[in-house]
Amino acid sequence: MNLVEIYFKMKKDVQYIEDELEKSIDTEVRELYQSSTHLLKAGGKRIRPVFVLLGGKWGNYDIKKLKHVAVPLELIHMATLVHDDVIDDADKRRGRETVRTKWDNKVAMYAGDYILARALAIAAQLPIPQLHRILAHAMVEVCKGEIEQVKDLNNWNQNFRTYLRRIKRKTALLIAISCQMGAVASGAAEEIVRKMYWYGYNVGMAFQITDDILDFTGTEKQLGKPAGSDLLNGNITLPALYAAHHGRSREQFQTWIAEEMFWDHVHEAVQMVRNDEGIGFSQRLAERYIARARAILADLPDNQAKTSLLGIADFIIERKF
Amino acid sequence: MNLVEIYFKMKKDVQYIEDELEKSIDTEVRELYQSSTHLLKAGGKRIRPVFVLLGGKWGNYDIKKLKHVAVPLELIHMATLVHDDVIDDADKRRGRETVRTKWDNKVAMYAGDYILARALAIAAQLPIPQLHRILAHAMVEVCKGEIEQVKDLNNWNQNFRTYLRRIKRKTALLIAISCQMGAVASGAAEEIVRKMYWYGYNVGMAFQITDDILDFTGTEKQLGKPAGSDLLNGNITLPALYAAHHGRSREQFQTWIAEEMFWDHVHEAVQMVRNDEGIGFSQRLAERYIARARAILADLPDNQAKTSLLGIADFIIERKF
């Protein structure tokens, strides 16, 4: 079953969540409304809500309850995007690109705070303390991941473990709790709740690794930004780490790094990573995470939700965009 | 009873909260720990935790429960300060003051997010859904207040109602829910919970109005910043609004505003506000809020908590710093 079919089967409920998302950030404060809906209107795969709904299929599926989990998780994701944008704008302002006006950045930072607060307010309406604990803990970890990403910028003195911990916090955790919280909200059995978490964790890890591969192998048209953007921005991902420490060009990398000349050669480096064994290595790692995600589902009863979760897992590593 | 005596009577529990605050932001992520503790170490009156503890005196006082309210409320206050600082630094960077390094601002923004997330994680440990709803709703309002403050910067086209709504969201609400949540967490009666909220609301309004008066009437030494800083930064508070629309210099103000020359004369304007009837008007309004706060407590039984709450109310408008 491909992704379109999976979405199609859930389209009524996905649309319901979409409508709730739009309502969720409605406010009489005009600037907030405009900046928040701007991002919402830009769309997205809404993969977190989809995982919540699929997690909810393992208990008493109730969209009226699940929305109190699905909407906050998508909003939290959006809030982190808004804050990342503030940071990116700040960069450009100091660099060579457009200077944004003072107004925009202030509104963007507080809009991120506002979206986050709305997320919590919607989650708080569901009186299940366990859900609040899961959500709050995940937010703490996401923040740590964001700081780590800032700290690890331009830092070659990191290893695979640093990278994996960072993407766990940055991406995998929110996907893991999407599946988990859907199951909790529907009152699914403890064992299934656990399986949903670990399925989501493994799929999330594969998702981010694939993202980091595509950043090198995709075309500018597919990506909507120049290939190699991560490395150009100092974000050192798995393919680049592999190339620098284990790949066929590692000596060249190490020389540039040792002589503090790496950033002068970063465009050459992007080409090297693209042709390096690090791409294959990263792909195999992503595949291993997907295999684990599939294995976790293995002894669950066969049903529509399981078929969809397996389908999404396959899509994650096959996708080209 | 003066403020020192009030704190002295509660000093063991205030110290306990202080220790818990320090533990609350402990993390293995060094940058986060440093930036977060930096603010914590700077101290503060910890007025929100004190209100929580006093609110908690009306039911079964249990510091082990109350800390799950007191610590988050102080952390949320701190997080908003951190984000306000990012904004202020941005201002200075574009203006004439020190340029902060890229690193600091990134860390500061994410540190604010992190402190907020920790606040929620600590509150989530107390399985009382009502508390989560109160907290989340307040955060939404605080964010609206922050955006409104940005929007209303340099804007003379606002009235007393705009100002009062803004300070309600920015300050009074968090103080109101400090008192309220303390009462809820200790299982106080519904009627007392409501009284605590409205006591806190009125005290909070008086607190912010007094702050805005002191910004004009204080000396640089008392304030730790130049007198009139609010107006110099474009933050138009009650004394300035009164002066511009009703005070003895209103014609001068209106001419400057109409000819878009106000900001060229802002230092003169600060002097005018300082000598205007707007100061007395604002003081009388603050006193009215305090009178209401006292009245709300009137028919509560006389006890230590009531004496302390009355003492704090008096301090709010008498303070010189």
XYZ file of C-alpha atoms in Angstrom:
642
model
C 0.000 0.000 0.000
C 1.512 3.304 -1.004
C 1.348 6.578 0.856
C -1.452 8.064 -1.237
C -3.642 5.040 -0.528
C -2.855 5.259 3.207
C -3.856 8.918 3.329
C -6.870 8.217 1.172
C -8.220 5.648 3.610
C -7.988 8.201 6.415
C -8.881 11.280 4.457
C -12.012 12.232 6.386
C -10.199 12.218 9.721
C -7.064 13.843 8.323
C -9.274 16.631 6.984
C -10.994 16.925 10.367
C -7.596 17.398 12.044
C -6.684 19.936 9.365
C -9.825 21.947 10.192
C -9.082 21.694 13.905
C -5.531 22.878 13.282
C -6.884 25.956 11.586
C -9.284 26.651 14.449
C -6.577 26.009 17.008
C -4.587 29.121 16.258
C -7.522 31.408 15.712
C -7.071 34.565 17.754
C -8.289 38.113 17.857
C -4.643 39.269 17.847
C -4.270 39.936 14.144
C -0.481 39.720 13.828
C -0.499 36.363 15.563
C -3.252 35.022 13.393
C -1.555 36.083 10.186
C 1.910 34.795 11.036
C 0.591 31.525 12.435
C -1.780 30.728 9.582
C 0.885 31.651 7.057
C 2.883 28.609 8.128
C -0.206 26.422 8.433
C -1.319 27.280 4.914
C 2.098 26.264 3.596
C 0.901 22.714 4.203
C 3.073 19.715 4.952
C 2.573 15.979 5.105
C 0.933 16.129 8.571
C 2.817 12.930 9.271
C 2.561 13.362 13.055
C -1.250 13.564 13.074
C -1.361 10.553 10.752
C 0.757 8.575 13.226
C -1.511 9.671 16.085
C -4.573 8.420 14.201
C -2.888 5.118 13.363
C -1.783 4.722 16.991
C -5.392 5.375 17.970
C -6.614 2.410 15.930
C -5.305 -0.019 18.589
C -7.841 0.926 21.252
C -11.205 2.658 21.194
C -10.658 4.936 18.217
C -12.288 8.290 18.963
C -11.320 11.196 16.743
C -12.787 13.653 19.268
C -10.211 12.478 21.782
C -7.366 11.950 19.332
C -7.574 15.521 18.081
C -6.352 16.653 21.514
C -3.127 14.789 20.746
C -2.839 15.122 16.958
C -3.325 18.890 16.846
C -0.814 19.679 19.647
C 1.860 17.438 18.115
C 1.601 19.134 14.736
C 1.550 22.557 16.443
C 4.681 21.747 18.449
C 6.403 20.730 15.232
C 5.288 24.016 13.656
C 6.482 26.047 16.646
C 9.974 24.580 16.362
C 9.978 25.462 12.650
C 9.014 29.044 13.463
C 11.825 29.342 16.000
C 14.324 27.730 13.641
C 13.295 30.365 11.090
C 14.043 33.183 13.508
C 17.522 31.750 13.939
C 17.999 31.360 10.188
C 16.909 34.912 9.553
C 19.334 36.110 12.188
C 22.064 34.323 10.286
C 21.188 35.869 7.015
C 21.014 39.264 8.590
C 24.598 38.993 9.724
C 25.651 37.392 6.468
C 24.982 38.547 2.983
C 21.287 37.951 2.535
C 18.153 39.991 3.080
C 17.783 41.893 6.331
C 14.401 41.263 7.840
C 12.670 44.068 9.673
C 12.661 44.148 13.424
C 8.905 43.642 13.446
C 8.959 40.319 11.651
C 11.474 38.700 13.920
C 9.759 39.774 17.111
C 6.450 38.520 15.877
C 8.038 35.270 14.673
C 9.615 34.510 18.039
C 6.485 35.242 20.018
C 4.336 33.493 17.390
C 6.383 30.348 18.041
C 5.757 30.741 21.761
C 2.086 31.296 21.096
C 1.690 28.230 18.879
C 3.422 26.176 21.574
C 1.129 27.544 24.261
C -1.944 26.783 22.155
C -0.640 23.240 21.674
C -0.469 22.773 25.433
C -3.866 24.330 26.003
C -5.453 21.855 23.583
C -3.622 18.886 25.098
C -4.613 20.060 28.590
C -8.284 19.602 27.691
C -7.799 15.833 27.720
C -7.686 14.866 31.410
C -5.098 12.079 31.070
C -2.035 13.080 33.144
C 0.129 10.417 31.460
C -0.268 12.239 28.147
C 0.825 15.530 29.690
C 3.915 13.878 31.144
C 4.877 12.283 27.810
C 4.365 15.558 25.950
C 6.276 17.724 28.429
C 9.189 15.299 28.592
C 9.401 15.201 24.797
C 9.458 18.996 24.627
C 12.407 19.100 27.004
C 14.293 16.640 24.809
C 13.412 18.507 21.597
C 14.845 21.696 23.125
C 18.019 19.877 24.102
C 18.261 18.591 20.537
C 17.914 22.098 19.160
C 20.639 23.435 21.406
C 22.858 20.499 20.511
C 22.350 21.231 16.853
C 23.493 24.813 17.426
C 26.448 23.610 19.495
C 27.475 20.993 16.951
C 27.376 23.412 14.016
C 30.705 23.437 12.161
C 32.034 20.943 14.704
C 33.965 18.018 13.196
C 34.813 16.805 16.645
C 31.642 14.722 16.856
C 30.979 11.069 16.196
C 28.103 8.886 14.997
C 26.742 8.683 18.529
C 26.525 12.479 18.791
C 24.676 12.557 15.485
C 22.260 9.772 16.422
C 21.460 11.316 19.800
C 20.812 14.650 18.123
C 18.391 13.285 15.512
C 16.665 11.208 18.166
C 15.883 14.377 20.089
C 15.266 16.513 17.041
C 13.014 14.184 15.058
C 12.548 10.601 16.198
C 11.134 11.375 19.626
C 8.217 13.465 18.366
C 7.282 10.734 15.882
C 7.646 8.079 18.578
C 5.273 9.883 20.941
C 2.829 10.578 18.109
C 2.294 6.829 17.744
C 2.465 6.286 21.510
C 0.082 9.070 22.525
C -2.456 7.979 19.916
C -2.438 4.542 21.523
C -2.616 5.966 25.074
C -5.491 8.306 24.195
C -7.492 5.397 22.775
C -6.850 3.279 25.858
C -4.790 0.632 24.034
C -3.020 -2.087 26.048
C 0.265 -1.228 27.756
C 2.202 -3.612 25.501
C 0.844 -2.010 22.343
C 1.573 1.474 23.666
C 5.184 0.401 24.086
C 5.352 -1.115 20.638
C 3.893 2.041 19.087
C 6.594 4.127 20.771
C 9.412 1.944 19.468
C 7.917 1.626 16.008
C 7.751 5.441 15.858
C 11.240 5.856 17.224
C 12.778 3.590 14.553
C 10.732 5.079 11.741
C 11.668 8.560 12.965
C 15.384 7.763 12.980
C 15.147 6.361 9.439
C 13.115 9.401 8.399
C 15.790 11.855 9.510
C 18.712 9.832 8.143
C 16.924 9.650 4.778
C 16.347 13.394 4.944
C 20.041 13.917 5.528
C 20.948 11.630 2.600
C 18.516 13.374 0.246
C 20.053 16.711 1.133
C 23.163 15.489 -0.731
C 21.664 13.274 -3.437
C 18.548 15.259 -4.338
C 18.410 17.899 -7.043
C 17.743 21.537 -6.234
C 14.312 21.164 -7.828
C 13.369 18.164 -5.690
C 14.673 19.745 -2.491
C 13.499 23.303 -2.982
C 16.985 24.420 -1.916
C 20.535 23.793 -3.188
C 21.858 20.260 -2.695
C 24.298 20.080 0.205
C 22.514 22.879 2.098
C 23.025 21.134 5.433
C 26.793 21.057 5.078
C 26.891 24.526 3.534
C 25.105 25.760 6.664
C 27.537 23.942 8.949
C 25.093 21.176 9.895
C 27.245 18.052 9.796
C 25.092 14.989 9.121
C 25.825 11.282 8.848
C 26.952 11.152 5.179
C 29.413 14.004 5.788
C 30.669 12.515 9.065
C 31.285 9.204 7.352
C 33.109 10.825 4.456
C 35.332 12.861 6.784
C 36.319 9.984 9.034
C 35.977 6.769 7.022
C 35.361 7.527 3.340
C 37.740 7.445 0.425
C 38.394 11.179 0.681
C 38.959 11.198 4.425
C 42.589 12.321 4.109
C 41.571 15.346 2.096
C 38.844 16.113 4.649
C 41.204 15.707 7.581
C 43.815 17.967 6.001
C 41.276 20.709 5.375
C 39.903 20.385 8.908
C 43.369 20.337 10.527
C 44.445 23.397 8.567
C 41.141 25.142 9.320
C 40.487 25.477 5.625
C 37.462 23.223 5.388
C 34.906 25.975 4.937
C 36.890 27.372 2.011
C 36.446 24.023 0.263
C 32.926 23.252 1.359
C 31.483 23.150 -2.179
C 34.097 20.577 -3.241
C 33.343 18.691 -0.034
C 29.642 18.507 -0.917
C 30.573 16.819 -4.219
C 32.874 14.414 -2.390
C 30.176 13.412 0.088
C 27.740 12.870 -2.756
C 30.150 10.343 -4.345
C 31.300 8.782 -1.086
C 30.515 5.398 0.469
C 28.941 7.396 3.304
C 25.732 7.606 1.248
C 25.457 3.824 1.027
C 26.435 3.459 4.665
C 23.701 5.885 5.713
C 21.155 4.148 3.511
C 21.942 0.782 5.077
C 21.582 2.281 8.558
C 18.191 3.756 7.645
C 17.148 0.376 6.277
C 18.169 -1.265 9.537
C 15.958 1.122 11.500
C 13.071 0.358 9.135
C 13.648 -3.380 9.514
C 13.447 -2.930 13.282
C 10.255 -0.892 12.972
C 8.704 -3.654 10.863
C 9.867 -6.354 13.281
C 8.209 -4.553 16.191
C 4.878 -4.775 14.400
C 5.383 -8.418 13.418
C 3.400 -10.140 16.152
C 0.555 -7.620 16.203
C -2.729 -8.783 14.682
C -3.082 -8.034 10.981
C -5.407 -5.127 10.413
C -5.767 -1.934 8.458
C -3.637 0.081 10.910
C -0.774 -2.415 10.736
C -0.850 -2.422 6.930
C -0.708 1.372 6.940
C 2.155 1.515 9.438
C 4.138 -0.993 7.361
C 3.387 1.009 4.233
C 4.643 4.234 5.801
C 7.803 2.491 6.976
C 8.561 1.418 3.421
C 7.797 4.847 2.045
C 10.223 6.501 4.464
C 13.314 4.989 2.841
C 12.013 4.869 -0.702
C 11.002 8.495 -0.908
C 12.823 10.868 -3.220
C 11.545 14.131 -1.708
C 3.891 43.162 58.718
C 6.535 44.176 56.225
C 7.914 42.164 53.341
C 11.043 41.009 55.142
C 8.951 39.589 57.982
C 6.660 37.837 55.502
C 9.588 36.190 53.730
C 11.220 35.404 57.068
C 8.181 33.462 58.254
C 8.325 31.326 55.105
C 12.057 31.188 54.699
C 12.483 27.425 54.990
C 9.949 26.735 52.252
C 11.137 29.612 50.074
C 14.647 28.159 50.318
C 13.299 24.706 49.454
C 11.706 26.121 46.296
C 14.965 27.895 45.508
C 16.838 24.583 45.703
C 14.211 22.895 43.556
C 14.491 25.704 41.018
C 18.186 25.060 40.733
C 17.648 21.323 40.302
C 14.883 21.917 37.797
C 17.121 23.208 35.044
C 19.981 20.826 35.666
C 20.995 19.209 32.401
C 23.953 17.448 30.853
C 23.810 19.939 27.972
C 26.419 22.368 29.218
C 25.402 25.465 27.219
C 21.847 25.098 28.456
C 22.902 24.678 32.038
C 25.153 27.709 31.964
C 22.732 30.070 30.273
C 19.794 28.921 32.384
C 21.571 29.080 35.740
C 23.038 32.436 34.836
C 19.561 33.943 34.990
C 18.591 31.924 38.041
C 21.646 33.094 39.957
C 20.732 36.688 39.187
C 18.048 36.216 41.822
C 14.754 38.013 42.021
C 12.020 38.379 44.585
C 10.497 34.974 43.725
C 7.160 36.642 44.259
C 5.280 34.009 42.231
C 6.460 31.076 44.380
C 5.643 33.102 47.505
C 2.091 33.613 46.211
C 1.801 29.889 45.460
C 2.845 29.024 49.013
C 0.424 31.547 50.491
C -2.352 30.205 48.244
C -1.477 26.753 49.511
C -2.123 27.760 53.115
C -5.894 27.629 52.534
C -6.103 23.863 52.114
C -3.835 20.984 53.070
C -0.496 22.731 52.803
C 2.016 20.310 51.301
C 5.246 21.776 50.023
C 5.987 18.558 48.079
C 2.876 19.193 46.003
C 3.174 22.966 45.907
C 6.656 22.806 44.422
C 5.097 21.347 41.244
C 3.274 24.655 40.881
C 5.721 27.144 42.397
C 8.749 26.025 40.391
C 6.965 25.989 36.993
C 5.465 29.440 37.566
C 8.841 30.979 38.359
C 10.389 29.135 35.402
C 7.707 30.416 33.021
C 8.412 33.936 34.247
C 12.136 33.352 33.667
C 11.534 31.935 30.177
C 9.648 35.049 29.140
C 12.521 37.170 30.453
C 15.001 35.151 28.388
C 12.930 35.638 25.247
C 12.453 39.328 25.949
C 16.240 39.549 26.228
C 16.720 38.000 22.800
C 14.427 40.658 21.401
C 16.217 43.435 23.266
C 19.603 42.261 22.063
C 18.277 42.217 18.533
C 17.296 45.851 19.000
C 20.658 46.836 20.221
C 22.342 44.990 17.385
C 20.467 47.035 14.846
C 20.891 50.198 16.851
C 23.990 51.660 18.362
C 24.847 49.277 21.163
C 26.966 46.159 21.522
C 26.629 43.437 18.931
C 26.150 40.066 20.589
C 27.629 37.002 18.980
C 25.492 34.649 16.977
C 26.047 31.873 19.504
C 24.582 33.738 22.409
C 21.328 34.583 20.709
C 20.707 31.089 19.432
C 21.391 29.629 22.828
C 19.235 32.278 24.499
C 16.224 31.569 22.317
C 16.438 27.822 22.752
C 17.270 28.230 26.447
C 13.964 30.070 26.838
C 12.197 27.195 25.083
C 14.022 24.721 27.287
C 13.145 26.482 30.549
C 9.515 26.561 29.436
C 9.563 22.873 28.590
C 11.085 22.037 31.970
C 8.364 24.100 33.646
C 5.720 21.994 31.941
C 7.483 18.742 32.714
C 7.507 19.597 36.426
C 3.864 20.695 36.420
C 2.918 17.514 34.516
C 4.111 15.416 37.469
C 1.161 16.616 39.504
C -1.818 14.616 38.192
C -4.416 17.370 38.548
C -5.758 18.172 35.053
C -7.339 21.420 36.270
C -3.873 22.784 37.034
C -2.643 21.919 33.549
C -5.607 23.689 32.008
C -5.061 26.831 34.099
C -1.355 26.891 33.282
C -1.750 26.307 29.545
C -4.467 28.925 29.246
C -2.312 31.461 31.078
C 0.617 30.770 28.766
C -1.549 31.486 25.742
C -2.594 34.806 27.261
C 0.973 35.723 28.227
C 2.049 35.150 24.613
C -0.776 37.326 23.349
C 0.340 39.997 25.793
C 3.886 39.810 24.497
C 2.792 40.169 20.898
C 0.516 43.042 21.859
C 3.411 44.768 23.552
C 5.420 44.481 20.338
C 2.460 45.689 18.283
C 1.755 48.612 20.584
C 5.364 49.806 20.626
C 5.621 53.448 19.552
C 1.865 53.447 19.037
C 0.080 56.479 20.460
C -3.158 55.293 18.995
C -3.975 53.237 22.094
C -6.125 53.983 25.107
C -6.235 53.036 28.789
C -8.174 49.882 27.947
C -5.434 48.696 25.579
C -2.865 49.321 28.289
C -4.848 47.540 30.996
C -5.520 44.496 28.822
C -1.835 44.288 27.967
C -0.614 44.393 31.577
C -3.284 41.920 32.574
C -1.882 39.436 30.095
C 1.737 40.353 30.648
C 1.809 40.423 34.453
C -1.423 40.187 36.401
C -2.540 36.816 35.037
C 0.586 34.940 36.108
C 0.312 36.382 39.624
C -3.409 35.585 39.713
C -2.836 31.941 38.805
C 0.069 31.685 41.262
C -2.361 32.348 44.109
C -5.092 30.269 42.473
C -2.970 27.228 41.633
C -1.505 27.164 45.141
C -5.050 26.961 46.478
C -6.078 24.316 43.919
C -3.016 22.164 44.609
C -3.769 22.187 48.325
C -7.403 21.254 47.721
C -8.840 24.510 49.057
C -12.577 25.193 48.705
C -13.870 26.414 45.339
C -14.827 29.807 46.824
C -11.348 30.380 48.224
C -9.747 29.322 44.932
C -11.797 32.029 43.220
C -10.881 34.633 45.824
C -7.200 33.782 45.491
C -7.394 34.314 41.731
C -9.033 37.725 42.056
C -6.755 38.812 44.882
C -3.758 37.923 42.673
C -5.234 39.624 39.643
C -5.739 42.932 41.487
C -2.360 42.801 43.184
C -0.753 41.964 39.827
C -2.375 44.931 38.101
C -1.211 47.248 40.894
C 2.243 45.694 40.732
C 2.672 46.464 37.023
C 1.203 49.958 37.239
C 3.592 50.734 40.104
C 6.441 49.353 38.020
C 5.474 51.655 35.192
C 5.303 54.655 37.559
C 8.692 53.868 39.090
C 10.218 53.727 35.634
C 9.591 57.491 35.473
C 9.990 58.531 39.103
C 12.892 56.302 40.170
C 16.531 57.243 39.960
C 18.922 55.414 37.677
C 20.543 53.902 40.759
C 17.261 52.548 42.127
C 16.141 51.193 38.745
C 19.416 49.802 37.449
C 18.648 51.523 34.149
C 18.005 55.117 33.071
C 14.702 56.612 34.237
C 12.139 56.717 31.452
C 13.556 53.587 29.800
C 10.098 52.320 28.935
C 9.224 55.391 26.915
C 12.723 55.637 25.445
C 12.210 52.063 24.168
C 8.813 52.903 22.722
C 6.843 51.128 25.437
C 3.992 53.509 26.153
C 2.707 52.996 29.683
C -0.098 54.554 31.714
C 1.740 57.685 32.954
C 2.818 58.509 29.390
C -0.623 57.780 27.939
C -2.220 60.055 30.522
C 0.262 62.844 29.847
C -0.244 62.631 26.083
C -4.038 62.631 26.180
C -5.128 64.348 29.410
C -2.151 65.980 31.109
C -1.097 69.583 31.235
C 1.361 69.082 28.361
C -1.045 67.237 26.137
C -1.022 69.906 23.420
C 2.739 69.672 23.136
C 2.518 65.868 23.013
C -0.213 65.927 20.375
C 1.712 68.366 18.200
C 4.830 66.222 18.322
C 2.816 63.080 17.565
C 0.856 64.682 14.719
C 4.039 66.028 13.135
C 5.795 62.667 13.641
C 8.474 64.389 15.675
C 7.752 62.756 19.013
C 10.781 60.488 19.045
C 13.054 63.478 18.450
C 11.721 64.973 21.677
C 11.440 61.806 23.725
C 13.925 62.938 26.410
C 11.928 66.139 26.986
C 8.786 64.026 27.021
C 10.187 61.826 29.799
C 10.670 64.938 31.932
C 7.154 66.093 31.161
C 5.638 62.755 32.175
C 7.608 62.811 35.401
C 6.033 66.139 36.332
C 2.583 65.385 34.983
C -0.674 64.593 36.796
C -0.446 61.191 35.063
C 1.803 60.001 37.889
C -0.788 60.783 40.528
C -3.550 59.367 38.336
C -1.633 56.112 37.936
C -0.920 55.944 41.654
C -4.579 56.341 42.493
C -5.482 53.586 40.036
C -2.898 51.254 41.597
C -4.322 52.068 45.023
C -7.791 51.203 43.785
C -6.600 47.774 42.657
C -4.957 47.228 46.039
C -8.133 48.275 47.836
C -10.027 45.695 45.789
C -7.440 43.013 46.590
C -7.811 43.785 50.307
C -11.600 43.761 50.063
C -11.561 40.293 48.470
C -9.735 38.945 51.522
C -12.004 40.766 53.993
C -14.406 37.973 54.863
C -11.774 35.231 54.967
C -10.818 33.956 58.441
C -7.936 35.805 60.046
C -4.775 33.751 59.882
C -1.098 33.989 59.077
C -1.655 33.609 55.325
C -4.209 36.426 55.262
C -1.897 38.722 57.225
C 0.900 37.982 54.752
C -1.285 38.561 51.701
C -2.452 41.895 53.138
C 1.148 42.819 53.904
C 2.265 42.079 50.349
C -0.626 44.128 48.961
C 0.531 47.126 50.960
C 4.125 46.645 49.955
C 3.233 46.598 46.254
C 2.251 50.262 46.161
C 4.651 51.508 48.806
C 7.773 50.060 47.229
C 10.414 52.325 45.810
C 12.285 49.673 43.797
